[in-house]
Each structure stands twice: as C-alpha cells, then as structure tokens.
XYZ file of C-alpha atoms in Angstrom:
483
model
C 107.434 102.802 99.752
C 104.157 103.891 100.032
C 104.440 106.603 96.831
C 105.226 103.807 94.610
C 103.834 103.392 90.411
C 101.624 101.192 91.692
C 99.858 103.414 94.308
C 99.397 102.020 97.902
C 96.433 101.013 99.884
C 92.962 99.364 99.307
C 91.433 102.614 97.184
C 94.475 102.660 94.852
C 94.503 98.881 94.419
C 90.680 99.357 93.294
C 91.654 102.168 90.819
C 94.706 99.966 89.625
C 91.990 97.736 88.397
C 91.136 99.524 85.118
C 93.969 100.720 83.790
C 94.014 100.213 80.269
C 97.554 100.706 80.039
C 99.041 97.991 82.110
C 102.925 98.002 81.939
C 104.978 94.815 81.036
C 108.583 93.999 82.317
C 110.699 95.075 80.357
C 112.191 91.595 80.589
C 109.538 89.820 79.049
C 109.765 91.591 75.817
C 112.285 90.457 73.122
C 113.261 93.237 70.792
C 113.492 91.333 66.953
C 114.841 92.725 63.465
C 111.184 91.993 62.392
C 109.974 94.520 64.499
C 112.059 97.010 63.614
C 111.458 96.770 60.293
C 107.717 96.976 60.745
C 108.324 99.738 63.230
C 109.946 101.934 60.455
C 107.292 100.899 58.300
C 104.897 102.398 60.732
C 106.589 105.614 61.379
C 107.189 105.777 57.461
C 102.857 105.648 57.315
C 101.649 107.662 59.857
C 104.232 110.506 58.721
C 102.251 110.633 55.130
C 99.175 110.364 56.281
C 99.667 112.892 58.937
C 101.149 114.895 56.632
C 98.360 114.390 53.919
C 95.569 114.674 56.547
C 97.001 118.328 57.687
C 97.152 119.366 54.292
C 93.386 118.357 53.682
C 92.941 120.280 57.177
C 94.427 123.361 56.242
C 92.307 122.763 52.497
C 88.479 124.923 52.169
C 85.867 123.673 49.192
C 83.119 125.684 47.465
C 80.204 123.871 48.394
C 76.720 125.320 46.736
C 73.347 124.403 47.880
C 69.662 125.888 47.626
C 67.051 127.092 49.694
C 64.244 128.871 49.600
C 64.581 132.685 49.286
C 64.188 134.386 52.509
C 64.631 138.478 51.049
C 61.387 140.665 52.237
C 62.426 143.690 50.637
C 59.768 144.890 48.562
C 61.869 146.230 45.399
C 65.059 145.261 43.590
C 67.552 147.480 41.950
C 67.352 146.782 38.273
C 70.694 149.151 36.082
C 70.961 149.010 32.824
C 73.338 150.768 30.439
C 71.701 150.492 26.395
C 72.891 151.945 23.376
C 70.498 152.017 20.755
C 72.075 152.767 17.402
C 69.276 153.970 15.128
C 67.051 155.279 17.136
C 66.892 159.375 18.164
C 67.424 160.554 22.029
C 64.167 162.160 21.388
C 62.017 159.359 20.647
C 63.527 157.041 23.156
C 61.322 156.201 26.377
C 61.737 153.579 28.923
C 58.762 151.948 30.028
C 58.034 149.462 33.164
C 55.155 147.069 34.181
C 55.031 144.236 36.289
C 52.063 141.515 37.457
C 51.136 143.829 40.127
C 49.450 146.512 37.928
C 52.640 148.973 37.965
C 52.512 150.488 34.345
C 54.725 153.395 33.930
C 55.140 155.375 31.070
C 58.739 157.418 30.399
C 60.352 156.581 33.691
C 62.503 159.722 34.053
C 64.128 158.975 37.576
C 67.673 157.876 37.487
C 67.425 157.472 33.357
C 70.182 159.663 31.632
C 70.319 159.474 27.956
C 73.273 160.826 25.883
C 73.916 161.425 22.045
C 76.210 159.828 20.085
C 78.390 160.118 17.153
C 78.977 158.138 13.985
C 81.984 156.461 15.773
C 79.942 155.397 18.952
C 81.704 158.019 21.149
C 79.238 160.271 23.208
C 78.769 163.496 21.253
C 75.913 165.170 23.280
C 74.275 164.907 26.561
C 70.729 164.976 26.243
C 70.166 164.971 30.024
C 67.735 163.111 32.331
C 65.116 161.313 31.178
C 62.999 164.286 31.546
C 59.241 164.584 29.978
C 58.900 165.574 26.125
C 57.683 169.755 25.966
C 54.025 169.956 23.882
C 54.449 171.926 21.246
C 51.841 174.337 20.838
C 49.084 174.459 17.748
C 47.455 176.877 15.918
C 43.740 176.725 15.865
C 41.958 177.841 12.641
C 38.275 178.958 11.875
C 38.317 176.994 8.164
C 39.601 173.839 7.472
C 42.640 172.661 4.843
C 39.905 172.296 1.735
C 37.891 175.871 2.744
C 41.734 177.529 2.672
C 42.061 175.857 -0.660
C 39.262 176.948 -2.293
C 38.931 180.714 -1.154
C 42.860 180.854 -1.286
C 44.430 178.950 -3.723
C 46.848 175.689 -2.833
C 50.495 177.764 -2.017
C 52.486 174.614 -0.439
C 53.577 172.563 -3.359
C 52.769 168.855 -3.381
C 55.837 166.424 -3.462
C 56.284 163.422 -4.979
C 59.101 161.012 -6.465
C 59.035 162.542 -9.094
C 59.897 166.045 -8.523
C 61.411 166.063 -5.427
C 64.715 166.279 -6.104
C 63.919 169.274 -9.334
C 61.975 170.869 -6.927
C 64.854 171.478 -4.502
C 67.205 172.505 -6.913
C 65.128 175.409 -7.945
C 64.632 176.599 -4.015
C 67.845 177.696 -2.505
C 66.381 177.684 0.596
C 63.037 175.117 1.251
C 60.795 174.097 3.991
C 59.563 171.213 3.674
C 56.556 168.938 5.844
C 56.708 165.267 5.416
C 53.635 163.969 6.762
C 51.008 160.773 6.985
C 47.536 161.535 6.541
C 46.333 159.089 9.119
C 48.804 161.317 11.714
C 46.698 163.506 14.004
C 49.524 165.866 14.496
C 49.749 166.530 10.656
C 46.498 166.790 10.447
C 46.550 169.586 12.759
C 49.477 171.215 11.379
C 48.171 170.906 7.668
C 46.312 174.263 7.880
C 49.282 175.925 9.556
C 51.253 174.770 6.895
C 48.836 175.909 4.187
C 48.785 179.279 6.171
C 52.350 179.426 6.834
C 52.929 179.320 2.669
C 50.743 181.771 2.397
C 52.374 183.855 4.793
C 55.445 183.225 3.073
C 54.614 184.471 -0.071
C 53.178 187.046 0.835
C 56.242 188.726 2.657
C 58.165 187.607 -0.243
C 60.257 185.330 1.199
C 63.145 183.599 -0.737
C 61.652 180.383 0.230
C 60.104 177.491 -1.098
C 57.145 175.870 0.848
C 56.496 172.315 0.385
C 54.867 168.528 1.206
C 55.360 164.886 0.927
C 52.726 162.284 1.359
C 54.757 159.614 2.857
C 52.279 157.096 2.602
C 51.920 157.229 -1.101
C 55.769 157.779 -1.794
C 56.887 155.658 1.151
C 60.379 155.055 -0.751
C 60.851 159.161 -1.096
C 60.173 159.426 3.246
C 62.945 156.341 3.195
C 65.226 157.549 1.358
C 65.007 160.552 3.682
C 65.177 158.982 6.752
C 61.638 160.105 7.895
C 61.540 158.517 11.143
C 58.540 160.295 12.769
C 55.523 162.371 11.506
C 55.181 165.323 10.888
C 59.054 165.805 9.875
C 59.616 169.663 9.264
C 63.044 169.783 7.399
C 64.969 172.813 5.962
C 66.977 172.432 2.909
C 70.138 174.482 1.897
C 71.017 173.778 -1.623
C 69.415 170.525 -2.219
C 71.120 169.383 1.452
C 69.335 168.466 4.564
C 70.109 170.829 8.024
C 70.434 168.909 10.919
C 68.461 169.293 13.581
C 64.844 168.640 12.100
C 62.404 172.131 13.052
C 60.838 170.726 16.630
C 59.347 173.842 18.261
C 55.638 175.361 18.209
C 53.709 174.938 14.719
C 52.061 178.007 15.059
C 52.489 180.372 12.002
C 54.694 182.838 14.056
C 56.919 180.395 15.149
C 57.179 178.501 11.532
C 57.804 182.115 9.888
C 60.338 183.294 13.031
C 62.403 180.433 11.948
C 62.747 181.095 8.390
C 63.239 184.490 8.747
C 66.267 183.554 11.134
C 67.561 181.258 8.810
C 67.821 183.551 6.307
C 68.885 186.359 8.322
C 72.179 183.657 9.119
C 72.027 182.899 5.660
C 73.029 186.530 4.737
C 75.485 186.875 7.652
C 77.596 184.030 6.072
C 77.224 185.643 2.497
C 78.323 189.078 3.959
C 81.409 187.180 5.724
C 82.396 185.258 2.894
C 82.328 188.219 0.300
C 85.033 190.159 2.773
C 87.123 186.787 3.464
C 87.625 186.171 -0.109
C 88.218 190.016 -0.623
C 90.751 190.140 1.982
C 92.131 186.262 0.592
C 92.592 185.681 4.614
C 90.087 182.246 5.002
C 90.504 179.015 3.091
C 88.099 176.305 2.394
C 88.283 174.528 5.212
C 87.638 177.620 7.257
C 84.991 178.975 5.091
C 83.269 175.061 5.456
C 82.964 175.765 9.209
C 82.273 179.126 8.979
C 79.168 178.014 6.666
C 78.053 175.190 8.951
C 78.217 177.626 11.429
C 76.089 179.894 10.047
C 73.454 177.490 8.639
C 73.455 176.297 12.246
C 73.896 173.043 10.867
C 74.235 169.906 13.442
C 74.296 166.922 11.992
C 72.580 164.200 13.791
C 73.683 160.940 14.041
C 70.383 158.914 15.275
C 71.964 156.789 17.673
C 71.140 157.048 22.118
C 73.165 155.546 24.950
C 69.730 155.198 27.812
C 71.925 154.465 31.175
C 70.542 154.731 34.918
C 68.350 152.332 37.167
C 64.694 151.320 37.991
C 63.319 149.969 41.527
C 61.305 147.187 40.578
C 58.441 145.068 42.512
C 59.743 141.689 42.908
C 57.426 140.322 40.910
C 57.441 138.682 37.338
C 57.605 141.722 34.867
C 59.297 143.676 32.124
C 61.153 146.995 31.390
C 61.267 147.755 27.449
C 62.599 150.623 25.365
C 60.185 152.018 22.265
C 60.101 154.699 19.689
C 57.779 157.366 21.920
C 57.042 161.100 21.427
C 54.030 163.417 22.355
C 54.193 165.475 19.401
C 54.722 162.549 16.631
C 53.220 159.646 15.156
C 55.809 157.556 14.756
C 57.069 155.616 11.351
C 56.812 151.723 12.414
C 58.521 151.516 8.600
C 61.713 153.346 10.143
C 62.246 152.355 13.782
C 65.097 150.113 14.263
C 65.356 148.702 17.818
C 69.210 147.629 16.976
C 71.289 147.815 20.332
C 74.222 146.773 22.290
C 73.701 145.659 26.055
C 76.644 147.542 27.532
C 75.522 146.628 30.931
C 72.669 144.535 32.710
C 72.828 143.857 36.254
C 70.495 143.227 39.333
C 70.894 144.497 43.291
C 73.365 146.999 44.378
C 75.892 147.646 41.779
C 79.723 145.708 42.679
C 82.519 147.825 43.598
C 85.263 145.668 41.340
C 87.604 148.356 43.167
C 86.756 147.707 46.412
C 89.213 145.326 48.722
C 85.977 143.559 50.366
C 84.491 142.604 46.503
C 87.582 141.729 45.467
C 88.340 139.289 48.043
C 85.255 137.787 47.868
C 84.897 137.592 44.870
C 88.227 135.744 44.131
C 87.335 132.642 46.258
C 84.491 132.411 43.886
C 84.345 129.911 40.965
C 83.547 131.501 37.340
C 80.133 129.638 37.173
C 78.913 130.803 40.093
C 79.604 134.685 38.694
C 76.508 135.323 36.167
C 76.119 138.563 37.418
C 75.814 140.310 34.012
C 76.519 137.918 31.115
C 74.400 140.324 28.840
C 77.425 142.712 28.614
C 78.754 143.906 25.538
C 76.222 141.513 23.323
C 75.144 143.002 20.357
C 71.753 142.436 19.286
C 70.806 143.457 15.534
C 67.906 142.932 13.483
C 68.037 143.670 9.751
C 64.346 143.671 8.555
C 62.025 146.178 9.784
C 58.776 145.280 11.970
C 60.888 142.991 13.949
C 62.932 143.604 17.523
C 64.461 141.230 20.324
C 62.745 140.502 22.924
C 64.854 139.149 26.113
C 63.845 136.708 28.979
C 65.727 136.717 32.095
C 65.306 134.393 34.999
C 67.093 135.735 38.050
C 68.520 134.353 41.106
C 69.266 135.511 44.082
C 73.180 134.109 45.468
C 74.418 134.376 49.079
C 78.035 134.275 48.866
C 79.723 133.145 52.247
C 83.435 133.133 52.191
C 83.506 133.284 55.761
C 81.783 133.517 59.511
C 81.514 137.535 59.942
C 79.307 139.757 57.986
C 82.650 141.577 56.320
C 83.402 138.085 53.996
C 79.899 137.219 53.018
C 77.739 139.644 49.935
C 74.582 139.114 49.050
C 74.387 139.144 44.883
C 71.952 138.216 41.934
C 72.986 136.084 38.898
C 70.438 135.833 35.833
C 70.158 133.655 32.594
C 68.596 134.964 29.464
C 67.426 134.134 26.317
C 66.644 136.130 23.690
C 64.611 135.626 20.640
C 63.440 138.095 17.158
C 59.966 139.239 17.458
C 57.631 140.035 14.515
C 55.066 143.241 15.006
C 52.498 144.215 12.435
C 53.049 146.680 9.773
C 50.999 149.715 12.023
C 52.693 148.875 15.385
C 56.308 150.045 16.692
C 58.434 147.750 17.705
C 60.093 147.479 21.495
C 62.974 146.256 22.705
C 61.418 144.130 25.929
C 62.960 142.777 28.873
C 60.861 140.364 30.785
C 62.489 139.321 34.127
C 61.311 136.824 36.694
C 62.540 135.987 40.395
C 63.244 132.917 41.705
C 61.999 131.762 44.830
C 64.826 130.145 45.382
C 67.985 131.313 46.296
C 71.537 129.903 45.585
C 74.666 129.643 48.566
C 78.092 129.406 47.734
C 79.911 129.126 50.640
C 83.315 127.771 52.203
C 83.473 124.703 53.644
C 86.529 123.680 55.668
C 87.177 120.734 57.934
C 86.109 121.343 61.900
C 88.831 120.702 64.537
C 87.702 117.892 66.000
C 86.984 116.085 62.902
C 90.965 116.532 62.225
C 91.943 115.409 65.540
C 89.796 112.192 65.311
C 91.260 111.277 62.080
C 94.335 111.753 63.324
C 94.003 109.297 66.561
C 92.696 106.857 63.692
C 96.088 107.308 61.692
C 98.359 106.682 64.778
C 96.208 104.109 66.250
C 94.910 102.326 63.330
C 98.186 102.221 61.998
C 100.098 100.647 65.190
C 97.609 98.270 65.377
C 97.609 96.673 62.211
C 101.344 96.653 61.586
C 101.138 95.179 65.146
C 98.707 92.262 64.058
C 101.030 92.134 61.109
C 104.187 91.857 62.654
C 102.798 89.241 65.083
C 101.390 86.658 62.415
C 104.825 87.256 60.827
C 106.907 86.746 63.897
C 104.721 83.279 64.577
C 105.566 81.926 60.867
C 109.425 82.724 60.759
C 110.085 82.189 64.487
C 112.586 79.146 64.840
C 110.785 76.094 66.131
C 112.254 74.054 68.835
C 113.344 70.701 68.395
C-alpha cells in the first residue's frame, strides 16, 4: 500500500526522519499495576492544577504604579461646601491666590452662601456671592468737636456702667458701637452727632446713644459686636435683629426711626383692639409683636458652597471676616467650621452606573477623594484659626481597555494645624493646596492568553514526565530479577 502510516517514497522517508513522535509496537510495551497507579496519580495532578491554574486565569489584581503626570489643562476644578458657624453671611468672602500672581478678592462666580439657623438647618438664602453695596456718607462742613462746641453733645456716651440703666429709661434706643481707630466711624461720628440732634429736635421718643468699644471692650462682647460701626435698635432693653446696614446719611438714620416707630404704634393700636375684643392670645400677640418690630433674629452662622477654577500651581483659597463698609472686630471673629465637602476635578456622579462600577473594583485606599468631609474644625480662643495643607494627586483609574471603564480622579492628603494672628489682624481660615507631578494608576491586571496556555502545556507535560521518570526508577527497583 502506497497510502500507508508510514508514507511511501524517498520524500516521505526523508520527512519520516524527524518525527518526534515515533510510535512503538504495541507489543513491546508491558502494561504494570505500577503504572497504573502512577497514571491515576497523574490524572489526579494535572486535574488540580488545571483546575487551580483556570481559576487564577479567570482571577484580575489591582496593580498601582506611578508616573509622571501627563494633564496639560491649564486649571483644575476646586468645590468646596463650608459652614462657618460664627461668622455672618455678610462678612464672609472667599479669597484665591496662587504662585502665579492670581490674587482675587471676593470670588463671586459659582459661590452661593446661605443662612442658617440655631439648629444648623438653612434658614435663609443669601444668594450668590455677589459684591457688598457702599453705603453712602454724609459729608459735613464742621467736624465732631466744632458740632460739640457750637451745639452741645446730644448722643449720650456709653459705658459699663450705665448701659444697661440707660436702656431701661429709653423704650425705644439707637445705639452706635464704634472703635475710634475705625475710618467708617469716624465718618459716621458727625452723622451720628447730627442725627441726635435731629432727633431731638422733632421730638422723637428716642434715645440716641454710643459705646467706645475699645475702652469697654467687655460691654461690645457681651453684645456680640462683631464689626464696626454696629448701629443697633433696642426695644425694651432687647436687641432687634437685623443690625441697621443701609446709608448713614441723616435722612436715612431718621427714615428708619421714624418707621420703627410708626410699626411700633401699629402693634400698640392692634393689641389695644385684640385684647378689647379677647380674640388673640399670647402666643399670637408674641408674633404679632415680632412682626411688627420687624424683628429677625440672626443666628451668625454661613454655609459658603460652589467652586473655583484654579491654576495648577501651588496656592491657596481661604475664607475671612471681609466687608466694605466695616472695620472688622479681630476680638470677635471666630473662624469655627465644618468641612461638609472638599473635592478636586469634576464632581463624581455616586448615582451614575459608569462611577459606580468603577468605582467598586476599587480598593478603599486608593479612594481619598474627599477625606475632609464632615470634619469639624473648632478653635476656642480668639486670634487663632486652622490653617489646612493639602497635597493632591492626580489617579487614573483603569478598570478596563475602552474609555467607558477607565475615570480620571484626584485624591488629596491634608493636614491641618491652629494658627496664632496678632491682636489687630483677622483671622482666615486658609487652604493651601499643591499638585503633584506625579500621577497615581490603579488599574486591572489579568493574566494574557497565552501566558495561560503555556502554563498549562507545563502542567500536562511537566507532570507526565516526572511521574514518568518516577514510575521508571520505581519499576527498575521492584522489578523481579532473574535467576
């Protein structure tokens, strides 16, 4: 037969010549219960480690490594979310600079700030970080000492002492807490002189009147003088809420007392015919009274929420006591607050399917995207505020091949230390950042293909060898010898 195993003629004899796989009678083999044994033993082998080598196969691993950061966008997305609890929406202004020159005052773009209550629960939106309104001034022809000594002194000087007497003997008082280093009050202390004057000379039920907070620092405490000048109306002895911040102009100063008493009298009017007609109770005529007195009481406490663009440069973004129509009291300001939310880059979507399955491949350590959140940062003494330092890092995460499995995030650490001002400077609460020029990627790692096929020609071959050598030396010490 010329088809035979063995191929036929000179070119198939040739390629007969190196085969690796040469076939041996079958009668010149001797199947032995050895062998069998060792065969079992074999299959027994390669079946776990096939088995264990699939299962490392079908297996992926974080693996993390760094390189240098390869981002050329100019800016970074910087959102914050700050409540500050002693400090006044009004006086609260966000501030940037960086090691390129940037230095800007206020930033009002994408910076909402909202009031809140005793409680912590947003009572009032104060709306976008918008600029502060100059109030306007009156100008005078003679100063505070000429008015005094052609005039007579008609706003009553306050002290310790007779503060509290004072008030009990005006119904209804007006009262300008000042410092005399303060170049608003300074301005204002002739319209206030002039505004007394004004008042008693319409006869006015009310009584005009000043502290020197610098020489009865403890009085201005007490009263929760914050910023200078403070223009506060008393009711019976009692503070109204909000503090008198429109023009200090002697039209404007005498407008609002004249309304005040004007609501004054409404309430008077409404209570005499309620408890003629016996139809309101206390409650009611407590509202009806705070209504009146337009009374709002103020707790001084600011939620500051939006985002910056930032240079990606070392730099800082802080948070101080600010206002163009105050001197503020360093004494008073209180840079307590609670980080509700610090982040870098393009804000997560937890909801979305994409950042969710991303982000559950990825280990906890490797998730420092905002570990400020929800710390609480207090300081008890005055002069003193924290000052944070954040390094940040850019992280690649790569949970796959395509574009729709791999996000491109920022983690950060921070410290965060007290800082001591001087007794004439207002503390800040400062947050220095700084880039790293390196970047961090997390990606999945899984076995390739051929890697798994190769290992598993090594099982299957590696194994049948080395039972084979096995089974051999065996078979030559217990084979029967011939006699």
């Amino acid at each position: 037969m010329s088809n035979n195993i063995n191929g036929g003629g000179r070119s198939r004899n040739a390629m007969s010549s190196v085969d690796f796989y040469r076939r041996v009678p079958k009668d010149l083999t001797e199947a032995t219960t050895l062998g069998a044994a060792m065969s079992m033993v074999a299959i027994g082998i390669m079946s776990v480690l096939f088995l264990s080598e699939t299962a490392a196969f079908a297996r992926t691993r974080i693996a993390t490594s760094i390189t240098l950061d390869e981002n050329t966008q100019p800016q970074l997305r910087l959102n914050f979310n700050i409540t500050l609890l002693d400090l006044n929406c009004d006086y609260v202004s966000v501030d940037v600079w960086d090691a390129l020159g940037t230095n800007r005052q206020n930033v009002t773009k994408n910076v909402e700030k909202w009031q809140l209550s005793e409680g912590g629960e947003v009572r009032l939106f104060s709306g976008r970080n918008r600029e502060q309104r100059e109030v306007r001034h009156e100008e005078h022809d003679r100063t505070l000492e000429q008015m005094h000594e052609e005039d007579g002194v008609h706003a009553v000087d306050l002290d310790d002492g007779n503060f509290k007497e004072w008030l009990a003997e005006n119904e209804m008082a007006f009262v300008d807490m000042f410092a005399p280093w303060c170049v608003w009050c300074q301005r204002l202390a002739p319209t206030w002189e002039k505004f007394a004057q004004e008042v008693k000379k319409l006869e006015m039920p009310v009584g005009v009147g000043k502290v020197d907070c610098m020489a009865n620092a403890n009085l201005c405490r007490t009263e929760k003088v914050m910023a200078f000048p403070t223009l506060r109306w008393y009711h019976n002895s009692e503070a109204m809420s909000p503090d008198y911040k429109m023009d200090r102009t002697v039209q404007a100063l005498t407008g609002f007392a004249r309304r005040k008493l004007e609501m004054d009298e409404k309430f008077k009017e409404w209570e005499k015919k309620a408890v003629a007609d016996g139809s309101a109770d206390e409650a009611e005529r407590e509202k009806k009274r705070q209504l009146f007195q337009q009374n709002r009481p103020e707790h001084p406490a600011c939620q500051v929420s939006g985002h910056l663009m930032v240079n990606r440069v070392p730099g800082n973004f802080h948070i101080e006591a600010k206002s163009k129509n105050h001197n503020l009291n360093s004494a008073m300001t209180n840079l307590t607050h609670i980080v509700n939310h610090l982040s870098f880059g393009e804000p997560l979507d937890q909801q979305s399917r994409r950042t969710k399955r991303i982000l559950k491949q990825v280990p906890e350590e490797h998730r420092q995207f905002n570990p400020m959140d929800g710390e609480f940062y207090l300081t008890k003494d005055f002069h003193q505020a924290y000052h944070h330092y954040i390094k940040v890092v850019s992280t690649h995460l790569n949970m796959g091949t395509s574009s729709a499995n791999q996000m491109l995030t920022y983690q950060f650490l921070e410290q965060s230390q007290i800082v001591f001002y001087d007794v004439n400077n207002v503390p800040e609460a400062r947050f220095s950042y700084d880039l790293s020029p390196m970047s961090v990627v997390v990606e999945k790692e899984g076995r390739k293909w051929y890697d798994y096929l190769t290992s598993l020609c090594a099982i299957i071959g590696g194994t049948f060898t080395t039972l084979g050598l096995i089974d051999a030396v065996l078979y030559k010490v217990f084979k029967p010898k011939k006699l």
